[in-house]
Amino acid sequence: MNQVILQLISEHQAGIPLWMDALSGNSSDKESFRQTLNAHLEQLHDGVGLSLIVADSALYTAKTLQDLGDFRGSRAFPKRLEEPVN
């Protein structure tokens, strides 16, 4: 059975999709998520006032957190962590 990953960035008030990408189910969501953030974070922050990132545990890799740098938006975090990673 073929599997697919759908990455979606949506506007938070109305839930309007701003960007989406269908990926192979064999791709690494941790790597593709980091690439997506790197490609679009500045534009989303400056263009639509991005202030919140909600993501599953794919966000929490050392490379991705380093790439987020000084972005101080709130972030969801896996239950296994005791406090949010900022």
PDB file of N, CA, C and O in Angstrom, residues 11 15 25 27 39 45 57 59-61 77:
ATOM      1  N   GLU A  11      -3.403  29.260   8.016  1.00  0.00           N
ATOM      2  CA  GLU A  11      -3.660  30.474   8.768  1.00  0.00           C
ATOM      3  C   GLU A  11      -4.465  30.078  10.003  1.00  0.00           C
ATOM      4  O   GLU A  11      -5.343  29.219   9.934  1.00  0.00           O
ATOM      5  N   GLY A  15      -8.238  28.933   9.407  1.00  0.00           N
ATOM      6  CA  GLY A  15      -7.734  27.634   8.977  1.00  0.00           C
ATOM      7  C   GLY A  15      -7.499  27.539   7.482  1.00  0.00           C
ATOM      8  O   GLY A  15      -7.470  26.448   6.925  1.00  0.00           O
ATOM      9  N   GLY A  25       5.574   8.630   1.355  1.00  0.00           N
ATOM     10  CA  GLY A  25       5.497   8.071   2.695  1.00  0.00           C
ATOM     11  C   GLY A  25       6.824   7.537   3.188  1.00  0.00           C
ATOM     12  O   GLY A  25       7.007   7.290   4.378  1.00  0.00           O
ATOM     13  N   SER A  27       9.626   9.288   2.871  1.00  0.00           N
ATOM     14  CA  SER A  27      10.505  10.410   3.206  1.00  0.00           C
ATOM     15  C   SER A  27      10.536  10.609   4.717  1.00  0.00           C
ATOM     16  O   SER A  27       9.604  10.249   5.436  1.00  0.00           O
ATOM     17  N   ALA A  39      12.547  27.037   4.337  1.00  0.00           N
ATOM     18  CA  ALA A  39      12.116  27.663   3.090  1.00  0.00           C
ATOM     19  C   ALA A  39      11.061  28.748   3.301  1.00  0.00           C
ATOM     20  O   ALA A  39      10.984  29.698   2.529  1.00  0.00           O
ATOM     21  N   HIS A  45       6.669  34.694   8.869  1.00  0.00           N
ATOM     22  CA  HIS A  45       6.821  35.594  10.012  1.00  0.00           C
ATOM     23  C   HIS A  45       6.577  37.034   9.584  1.00  0.00           C
ATOM     24  O   HIS A  45       5.809  37.764  10.214  1.00  0.00           O
ATOM     25  N   SER A  57       6.172  15.663  16.919  1.00  0.00           N
ATOM     26  CA  SER A  57       7.540  15.490  17.417  1.00  0.00           C
ATOM     27  C   SER A  57       8.608  15.666  16.340  1.00  0.00           C
ATOM     28  O   SER A  57       9.785  15.788  16.661  1.00  0.00           O
ATOM     29  N   LEU A  59       9.293  18.256  14.851  1.00  0.00           N
ATOM     30  CA  LEU A  59       9.922  19.553  15.085  1.00  0.00           C
ATOM     31  C   LEU A  59      11.158  19.430  15.970  1.00  0.00           C
ATOM     32  O   LEU A  59      12.092  20.194  15.845  1.00  0.00           O
ATOM     33  N   TYR A  60      11.180  18.464  16.835  1.00  0.00           N
ATOM     34  CA  TYR A  60      12.175  18.416  17.906  1.00  0.00           C
ATOM     35  C   TYR A  60      13.413  17.609  17.546  1.00  0.00           C
ATOM     36  O   TYR A  60      13.685  16.559  18.099  1.00  0.00           O
ATOM     37  N   THR A  61      14.148  18.160  16.599  1.00  0.00           N
ATOM     38  CA  THR A  61      15.479  17.646  16.303  1.00  0.00           C
ATOM     39  C   THR A  61      16.449  18.789  16.571  1.00  0.00           C
ATOM     40  O   THR A  61      16.076  19.967  16.505  1.00  0.00           O
ATOM     41  N   PHE A  77       4.836  20.831  22.228  1.00  0.00           N
ATOM     42  CA  PHE A  77       5.958  19.952  22.516  1.00  0.00           C
ATOM     43  C   PHE A  77       5.463  18.572  22.894  1.00  0.00           C
ATOM     44  O   PHE A  77       4.373  18.423  23.430  1.00  0.00           O
TER      45      PHE A  77
END
